[in-house]
Short mmCIF file of C-alpha atoms in Angstrom, two decimals:
data_model
loop_
_atom_site.label_atom_id
_atom_site.label_comp_id
_atom_site.label_asym_id
_atom_site.label_seq_id
_atom_site.Cartn_x
_atom_site.Cartn_y
_atom_site.Cartn_z
CA UNK A 1 -0.25 0.14 0.29
CA UNK A 2 2.84 2.43 0.87
CA UNK A 3 4.48 1.66 -2.42
CA UNK A 4 1.01 2.81 -4.11
CA UNK A 5 1.01 5.88 -2.13
CA UNK A 6 5.00 6.62 -2.81
CA UNK A 7 4.49 6.09 -6.62
CA UNK A 8 1.59 8.19 -6.80
CA UNK A 9 3.60 10.96 -5.08
CA UNK A 10 6.77 10.51 -7.25
CA UNK A 11 4.04 10.78 -10.26
CA UNK A 12 2.37 13.52 -8.71
CA UNK A 13 5.71 15.58 -8.72
CA UNK A 14 6.67 14.49 -11.94
CA UNK A 15 3.61 16.10 -13.55
CA UNK A 16 4.06 19.23 -11.47
CA UNK A 17 7.38 19.49 -12.69
CA UNK A 18 6.23 18.85 -16.11
CA UNK A 19 3.80 21.70 -15.74
CA UNK A 20 6.46 23.48 -14.80
CA UNK A 21 8.89 23.32 -17.54
CA UNK A 22 6.38 23.15 -20.21
CA UNK A 23 5.13 26.70 -18.90
CA UNK A 24 8.40 28.12 -19.39
CA UNK A 25 8.52 26.53 -22.70
CA UNK A 26 5.42 28.30 -23.29
CA UNK A 27 6.50 31.80 -22.81
CA UNK A 28 9.80 31.36 -25.27
CA UNK A 29 7.58 30.27 -27.85
CA UNK A 30 4.72 32.72 -27.71
CA UNK A 31 2.72 31.13 -30.58
CA UNK A 32 -1.09 32.67 -30.34
CA UNK A 33 -2.65 29.52 -28.88
CA UNK A 34 0.20 29.07 -26.30
CA UNK A 35 -0.57 32.67 -25.60
CA UNK A 36 -3.96 32.66 -24.26
CA UNK A 37 -2.34 30.39 -21.63
CA UNK A 38 0.47 32.31 -20.33
CA UNK A 39 -1.80 35.26 -20.28
CA UNK A 40 -4.43 33.34 -17.88
CA UNK A 41 -1.11 32.17 -15.91
CA UNK A 42 -0.38 35.86 -15.33
CA UNK A 43 -4.10 36.77 -14.27
CA UNK A 44 -3.80 34.00 -11.63
CA UNK A 45 0.11 34.47 -10.52
CA UNK A 46 0.66 31.19 -9.11
CA UNK A 47 -0.77 28.95 -11.72
CA UNK A 48 1.36 26.35 -12.70
CA UNK A 49 3.69 25.95 -9.21
CA UNK A 50 1.07 23.10 -8.38
CA UNK A 51 0.89 24.48 -4.59
CA UNK A 52 -2.14 26.22 -4.59
CA UNK A 53 -5.19 24.94 -2.36
CA UNK A 54 -8.72 24.68 -2.99
CA UNK A 55 -10.18 27.86 -1.75
CA UNK A 56 -7.57 29.76 -4.23
CA UNK A 57 -8.59 27.40 -6.93
CA UNK A 58 -12.34 28.52 -6.20
CA UNK A 59 -11.03 31.83 -6.68
CA UNK A 60 -9.38 31.39 -9.93
CA UNK A 61 -12.78 29.67 -10.94
CA UNK A 62 -14.61 33.10 -10.21
CA UNK A 63 -11.94 34.56 -12.58
CA UNK A 64 -12.14 32.37 -15.27
CA UNK A 65 -15.62 33.52 -16.94
CA UNK A 66 -15.08 31.47 -19.94
CA UNK A 67 -13.97 28.47 -18.37
CA UNK A 68 -17.24 27.75 -16.73
CA UNK A 69 -19.08 28.12 -20.08
CA UNK A 70 -17.24 24.77 -21.05
CA UNK A 71 -18.93 22.66 -18.64
CA UNK A 72 -22.20 24.05 -19.39
CA UNK A 73 -22.93 20.94 -21.86
CA UNK A 74 -21.75 18.24 -19.45
CA UNK A 75 -23.82 20.03 -16.67
CA UNK A 76 -26.98 19.73 -18.83
CA UNK A 77 -26.59 16.36 -19.96
CA UNK A 78 -25.77 15.19 -16.40
CA UNK A 79 -28.92 17.16 -15.12
CA UNK A 80 -31.36 15.31 -17.89
CA UNK A 81 -29.38 12.34 -16.76
CA UNK A 82 -30.27 12.67 -12.99
CA UNK A 83 -33.92 13.73 -13.81
CA UNK A 84 -34.81 10.38 -15.82
CA UNK A 85 -33.43 8.60 -12.72
CA UNK A 86 -35.37 10.57 -10.44
CA UNK A 87 -38.40 9.57 -12.51
CA UNK A 88 -37.14 5.84 -12.53
CA UNK A 89 -36.82 6.06 -16.40
CA UNK A 90 -34.20 3.92 -17.34
CA UNK A 91 -34.65 4.40 -20.95
CA UNK A 92 -34.40 7.87 -20.60
CA UNK A 93 -31.22 7.64 -18.14
CA UNK A 94 -29.35 5.73 -20.95
CA UNK A 95 -30.29 7.84 -23.74
CA UNK A 96 -29.38 10.85 -21.44
CA UNK A 97 -26.17 8.70 -20.83
CA UNK A 98 -25.08 8.58 -24.41
CA UNK A 99 -25.73 12.53 -24.99
CA UNK A 100 -23.46 12.79 -21.83
CA UNK A 101 -20.71 10.82 -23.38
CA UNK A 102 -20.70 12.93 -26.31
CA UNK A 103 -20.64 16.25 -24.56
CA UNK A 104 -17.40 14.63 -22.37
CA UNK A 105 -15.59 13.64 -25.43
CA UNK A 106 -16.02 17.41 -26.66
CA UNK A 107 -14.86 18.87 -23.87
CA UNK A 108 -12.15 20.99 -24.65
CA UNK A 109 -9.53 20.95 -21.95
CA UNK A 110 -6.27 22.76 -23.96
CA UNK A 111 -7.48 26.46 -22.11
CA UNK A 112 -6.21 24.84 -18.80
CA UNK A 113 -3.01 24.71 -16.77
CA UNK A 114 -1.29 21.53 -17.58
CA UNK A 115 -1.92 20.53 -13.88
CA UNK A 116 -5.50 20.99 -14.32
CA UNK A 117 -5.75 19.35 -17.60
CA UNK A 118 -3.99 16.08 -16.29
CA UNK A 119 -6.71 16.05 -13.48
CA UNK A 120 -9.07 16.82 -16.27
CA UNK A 121 -8.41 14.28 -18.51
CA UNK A 122 -8.64 11.65 -15.45
CA UNK A 123 -12.10 12.68 -14.84
CA UNK A 124 -12.92 12.62 -18.10
CA UNK A 125 -11.90 9.63 -18.81
CA UNK A 126 -13.56 8.03 -15.83
CA UNK A 127 -16.84 9.97 -16.15
CA UNK A 128 -17.14 8.65 -19.85
CA UNK A 129 -16.72 5.23 -18.96
CA UNK A 130 -19.61 5.53 -16.40
CA UNK A 131 -21.57 7.58 -18.95
CA UNK A 132 -21.22 4.67 -21.15
CA UNK A 133 -22.32 1.82 -19.40
CA UNK A 134 -25.16 4.16 -18.02
CA UNK A 135 -26.24 4.02 -21.93
CA UNK A 136 -26.30 0.10 -21.84
CA UNK A 137 -27.34 -0.81 -18.07
CA UNK A 138 -30.48 -1.88 -15.94
CA UNK A 139 -31.53 0.82 -13.91
CA UNK A 140 -29.66 -0.53 -10.59
CA UNK A 141 -26.32 -0.60 -12.36
CA UNK A 142 -26.81 2.89 -13.73
CA UNK A 143 -27.63 4.39 -10.72
CA UNK A 144 -24.24 2.68 -9.04
CA UNK A 145 -22.72 4.06 -12.09
CA UNK A 146 -24.42 7.39 -11.46
CA UNK A 147 -22.88 7.60 -7.63
CA UNK A 148 -19.42 7.44 -9.25
CA UNK A 149 -20.36 9.94 -12.21
CA UNK A 150 -21.56 12.59 -9.85
CA UNK A 151 -18.26 12.82 -8.07
CA UNK A 152 -16.55 12.98 -11.20
CA UNK A 153 -18.84 16.10 -12.21
CA UNK A 154 -18.08 17.46 -8.85
CA UNK A 155 -14.61 17.26 -9.14
CA UNK A 156 -14.52 18.40 -13.05
CA UNK A 157 -16.85 21.44 -11.70
CA UNK A 158 -14.44 22.30 -8.87
CA UNK A 159 -11.97 22.78 -11.33
CA UNK A 160 -14.05 24.67 -14.21
CA UNK A 161 -16.94 26.16 -12.32
CA UNK A 162 -20.51 25.89 -13.22
CA UNK A 163 -22.37 28.69 -15.27
CA UNK A 164 -25.63 28.39 -13.49
CA UNK A 165 -26.34 27.59 -9.87
CA UNK A 166 -26.29 24.02 -8.75
CA UNK A 167 -26.78 22.34 -5.23
CA UNK A 168 -24.73 19.64 -4.17
CA UNK A 169 -27.21 17.22 -2.45
CA UNK A 170 -26.13 14.12 -0.03
CA UNK A 171 -28.06 11.00 1.05
CA UNK A 172 -26.36 8.99 3.74
CA UNK A 173 -28.57 5.82 2.89
CA UNK A 174 -27.37 4.88 -0.73
CA UNK A 175 -24.84 2.35 -1.53
CA UNK A 176 -25.28 0.50 2.32
CA UNK A 177 -25.12 3.56 3.97
CA UNK A 178 -21.91 4.70 2.53
CA UNK A 179 -24.00 7.59 0.91
CA UNK A 180 -23.97 9.29 -2.30
CA UNK A 181 -24.01 12.81 -3.70
CA UNK A 182 -25.62 14.22 -6.58
CA UNK A 183 -25.93 17.67 -8.01
CA UNK A 184 -29.49 19.23 -8.69
CA UNK A 185 -30.56 22.80 -10.17
CA UNK A 186 -32.93 23.02 -7.78
CA UNK A 187 -32.96 22.93 -3.89
CA UNK A 188 -35.82 20.78 -3.61
CA UNK A 189 -34.42 17.32 -2.75
CA UNK A 190 -35.70 14.69 -5.41
CA UNK A 191 -33.66 11.41 -5.17
CA UNK A 192 -32.15 10.20 -7.89
CA UNK A 193 -30.86 6.80 -6.15
CA UNK A 194 -34.40 5.69 -4.92
CA UNK A 195 -36.71 7.88 -7.13
CA UNK A 196 -39.85 6.79 -6.10
CA UNK A 197 -39.16 4.40 -3.53
CA UNK A 198 -37.27 7.19 -1.16
CA UNK A 199 -37.75 10.75 -3.10
CA UNK A 200 -36.97 12.69 -0.60
CA UNK A 201 -33.89 10.99 1.29
CA UNK A 202 -31.09 13.42 1.32
CA UNK A 203 -30.33 17.23 2.00
CA UNK A 204 -28.51 20.04 0.27
CA UNK A 205 -24.88 20.02 1.51
CA UNK A 206 -23.52 23.37 -0.68
CA UNK A 207 -24.55 25.46 -3.33
CA UNK A 208 -22.17 25.63 -6.47
CA UNK A 209 -21.86 28.65 -8.40
CA UNK B 1 -33.51 -40.68 -42.98
CA UNK B 2 -31.13 -39.63 -45.67
CA UNK B 3 -31.86 -36.13 -44.88
CA UNK B 4 -30.87 -36.78 -41.31
CA UNK B 5 -27.72 -38.73 -42.23
CA UNK B 6 -26.82 -35.80 -44.53
CA UNK B 7 -27.22 -32.80 -42.08
CA UNK B 8 -25.36 -35.31 -39.52
CA UNK B 9 -22.36 -35.06 -41.60
CA UNK B 10 -22.67 -31.60 -42.69
CA UNK B 11 -22.87 -30.90 -38.82
CA UNK B 12 -19.71 -32.63 -38.07
CA UNK B 13 -17.83 -31.66 -41.06
CA UNK B 14 -18.18 -28.04 -39.83
CA UNK B 15 -17.38 -28.93 -36.37
CA UNK B 16 -14.24 -30.19 -37.46
CA UNK B 17 -13.72 -27.77 -39.92
CA UNK B 18 -14.03 -24.69 -37.66
CA UNK B 19 -11.55 -26.33 -35.48
CA UNK B 20 -8.82 -25.07 -38.22
CA UNK B 21 -9.98 -21.29 -37.90
CA UNK B 22 -7.22 -19.56 -36.13
CA UNK B 23 -8.35 -17.70 -33.09
CA UNK B 24 -5.97 -15.17 -31.52
CA UNK B 25 -4.24 -16.33 -28.30
CA UNK B 26 -4.38 -13.79 -25.64
CA UNK B 27 -0.49 -15.19 -24.15
CA UNK B 28 2.02 -13.25 -22.42
CA UNK B 29 5.08 -14.70 -20.13
CA UNK B 30 6.00 -11.40 -18.86
CA UNK B 31 4.10 -10.06 -15.71
CA UNK B 32 4.46 -5.94 -15.97
CA UNK B 33 5.45 -4.15 -13.14
CA UNK B 34 2.18 -2.78 -13.63
CA UNK B 35 0.76 -5.81 -11.94
CA UNK B 36 -2.34 -5.82 -9.55
CA UNK B 37 -0.88 -8.30 -8.03
CA UNK B 38 2.62 -6.79 -8.10
CA UNK B 39 1.44 -3.08 -6.77
CA UNK B 40 -0.63 -4.20 -4.20
CA UNK B 41 0.14 -6.31 -1.10
CA UNK B 42 -2.46 -9.33 -1.74
CA UNK B 43 -2.63 -11.96 0.33
CA UNK B 44 -2.27 -15.38 -1.43
CA UNK B 45 -5.43 -16.71 -1.32
CA UNK B 46 -7.31 -13.19 -2.55
CA UNK B 47 -4.48 -13.81 -5.16
CA UNK B 48 -5.28 -17.32 -5.83
CA UNK B 49 -9.19 -16.68 -6.34
CA UNK B 50 -8.64 -13.59 -8.53
CA UNK B 51 -6.48 -15.20 -10.97
CA UNK B 52 -8.52 -18.32 -11.15
CA UNK B 53 -11.59 -16.08 -11.38
CA UNK B 54 -10.83 -13.23 -13.45
CA UNK B 55 -7.11 -12.98 -15.27
CA UNK B 56 -8.73 -15.41 -18.40
CA UNK B 57 -10.71 -12.73 -19.41
CA UNK B 58 -8.96 -9.27 -17.58
CA UNK B 59 -5.27 -9.78 -18.25
CA UNK B 60 -2.83 -10.00 -21.08
CA UNK B 61 -2.33 -13.81 -20.12
CA UNK B 62 -5.11 -16.70 -20.74
CA UNK B 63 -4.86 -20.21 -19.26
CA UNK B 64 -5.45 -22.60 -22.29
CA UNK B 65 -6.76 -25.94 -20.92
CA UNK B 66 -8.05 -28.09 -23.92
CA UNK B 67 -11.46 -27.08 -23.73
CA UNK B 68 -10.33 -23.45 -23.97
CA UNK B 69 -8.71 -24.58 -27.32
CA UNK B 70 -11.85 -25.90 -28.92
CA UNK B 71 -13.90 -24.47 -31.11
CA UNK B 72 -16.48 -22.75 -30.24
CA UNK B 73 -15.36 -22.22 -26.74
CA UNK B 74 -12.14 -20.35 -28.13
CA UNK B 75 -13.98 -17.81 -29.93
CA UNK B 76 -16.64 -17.23 -27.42
CA UNK B 77 -13.47 -16.70 -24.79
CA UNK B 78 -11.52 -14.42 -27.38
CA UNK B 79 -14.73 -12.06 -27.47
CA UNK B 80 -14.90 -11.98 -24.03
CA UNK B 81 -11.23 -11.15 -23.52
CA UNK B 82 -11.42 -8.55 -25.87
CA UNK B 83 -14.12 -6.98 -24.21
CA UNK B 84 -13.01 -7.60 -20.83
CA UNK B 85 -9.72 -6.44 -20.94
CA UNK B 86 -10.86 -2.97 -22.57
CA UNK B 87 -13.13 -2.56 -19.27
CA UNK B 88 -10.34 -3.98 -16.50
CA UNK B 89 -6.78 -4.98 -17.27
CA UNK B 90 -5.26 -6.36 -14.12
CA UNK B 91 -1.95 -6.39 -15.73
CA UNK B 92 -2.26 -2.54 -16.62
CA UNK B 93 -3.34 -1.63 -12.97
CA UNK B 94 -0.76 0.60 -11.96
CA UNK B 95 -1.32 2.44 -15.08
CA UNK B 96 -4.89 3.76 -14.23
CA UNK B 97 -5.30 6.87 -12.50
CA UNK B 98 -5.96 7.08 -8.61
CA UNK B 99 -9.35 8.04 -9.67
CA UNK B 100 -9.73 5.32 -12.08
CA UNK B 101 -8.74 2.39 -9.81
CA UNK B 102 -11.40 3.41 -7.03
CA UNK B 103 -14.02 3.27 -9.89
CA UNK B 104 -12.98 -0.16 -10.92
CA UNK B 105 -12.46 -1.06 -7.16
CA UNK B 106 -16.37 -0.34 -6.78
CA UNK B 107 -17.39 -2.09 -9.90
CA UNK B 108 -15.34 -4.79 -8.92
CA UNK B 109 -17.14 -4.99 -5.80
CA UNK B 110 -20.75 -4.62 -7.19
CA UNK B 111 -19.87 -7.32 -9.82
CA UNK B 112 -18.90 -9.77 -7.64
CA UNK B 113 -21.62 -9.11 -4.69
CA UNK B 114 -24.37 -9.23 -7.65
CA UNK B 115 -22.89 -12.44 -9.05
CA UNK B 116 -22.22 -10.65 -12.42
CA UNK B 117 -18.80 -11.73 -12.23
CA UNK B 118 -17.30 -14.47 -13.32
CA UNK B 119 -19.61 -14.70 -16.31
CA UNK B 120 -21.99 -17.24 -15.70
CA UNK B 121 -21.59 -18.70 -19.01
CA UNK B 122 -17.63 -18.91 -18.43
CA UNK B 123 -17.91 -20.88 -14.98
CA UNK B 124 -20.61 -23.40 -16.70
CA UNK B 125 -17.03 -24.45 -18.44
CA UNK B 126 -14.79 -23.37 -15.38
CA UNK B 127 -16.08 -24.55 -12.38
CA UNK B 128 -13.01 -23.81 -10.24
CA UNK B 129 -13.59 -20.31 -11.27
CA UNK B 130 -17.05 -20.23 -9.58
CA UNK B 131 -17.05 -18.04 -6.34
CA UNK B 132 -18.40 -19.82 -3.32
CA UNK B 133 -19.94 -17.60 -0.59
CA UNK B 134 -16.66 -17.72 1.51
CA UNK B 135 -14.49 -16.98 -1.15
CA UNK B 136 -17.07 -14.06 -2.18
CA UNK B 137 -16.54 -12.50 1.04
CA UNK B 138 -13.38 -12.90 1.56
CA UNK B 139 -12.85 -11.25 -1.76
CA UNK B 140 -15.14 -8.58 -1.12
CA UNK B 141 -14.02 -7.53 2.51
CA UNK B 142 -10.18 -7.34 1.05
CA UNK B 143 -11.06 -5.35 -1.78
CA UNK B 144 -13.19 -3.13 0.27
CA UNK B 145 -10.09 -2.28 2.27
CA UNK B 146 -8.13 -1.89 -0.62
CA UNK B 147 -10.67 0.71 -1.98
CA UNK B 148 -11.01 2.62 1.47
CA UNK B 149 -6.98 2.96 1.79
CA UNK B 150 -6.92 4.51 -1.85
#
């Protein structure tokens, strides 16, 4: 177990180091596409040092007006999927899963810092797999995948920000009382994990802007 | 009577014939450094269960006893290996991101719990791959612990 942690640590450091060096290269070359990135870096000052904490990241998101827009398609499809699961609608969820697969594929990470790109790539890869499975599973499995997918989307929004206000809700009962989160456009609790069986399980944890 | 005989012959010839259709073998002698068993400290009994029950379809190395080499079994297996490896390849475990590892462990737990893995069509022939209730519990407990430690 220790080994894994150490190697993950080394990997993380490598990624950070890579990020730092490529940022330097970017400045030297200064082509138009890279220009956007270095400008963005100057805005935030500390981009690329890899040491920012989450509150600082949130701060960045507010400044990144254009970034939040990039997640809007993903958010829209995610919400359609969530609503289908709330209505116990397996076919609707499958269709929404397929659509989400597409919008995840179209998500353009190139405007983000190298470090954020690495994180986004992992998130999108994982989320895509869950969307794929949702497109072809029975509703029980759809909900299992939706649980992990929700985490992915929450993490994605922590980087990109969201254009529309979302509510992050939590139901402590799902998955043998391990609990599960989801995102909703309204404050009212409508549970996608249980649907009509237990519509009101859960409470809002926080608001995402 | 003659028609039955002819059909019988055709079937027999077909059955023999398809034995010569080549299928790709999923074989590799190297255990990569990224293998699940290499990067995790897996107790021997757990390792045995997972290798026996899952590695045929979820690694780069399938065991080929004679019944796995006979057609149409080999075809059937080839298809499953292709899809199975795409979903989960234990040999490539450490190339997965932390997020993907967690995600896969979660899937492994639910697949075993719901008796969806190993595939029923496979345990029909590979009786030793079928998990007993105690084996299931042992594996599930261990995998859950691994998942929580990530």
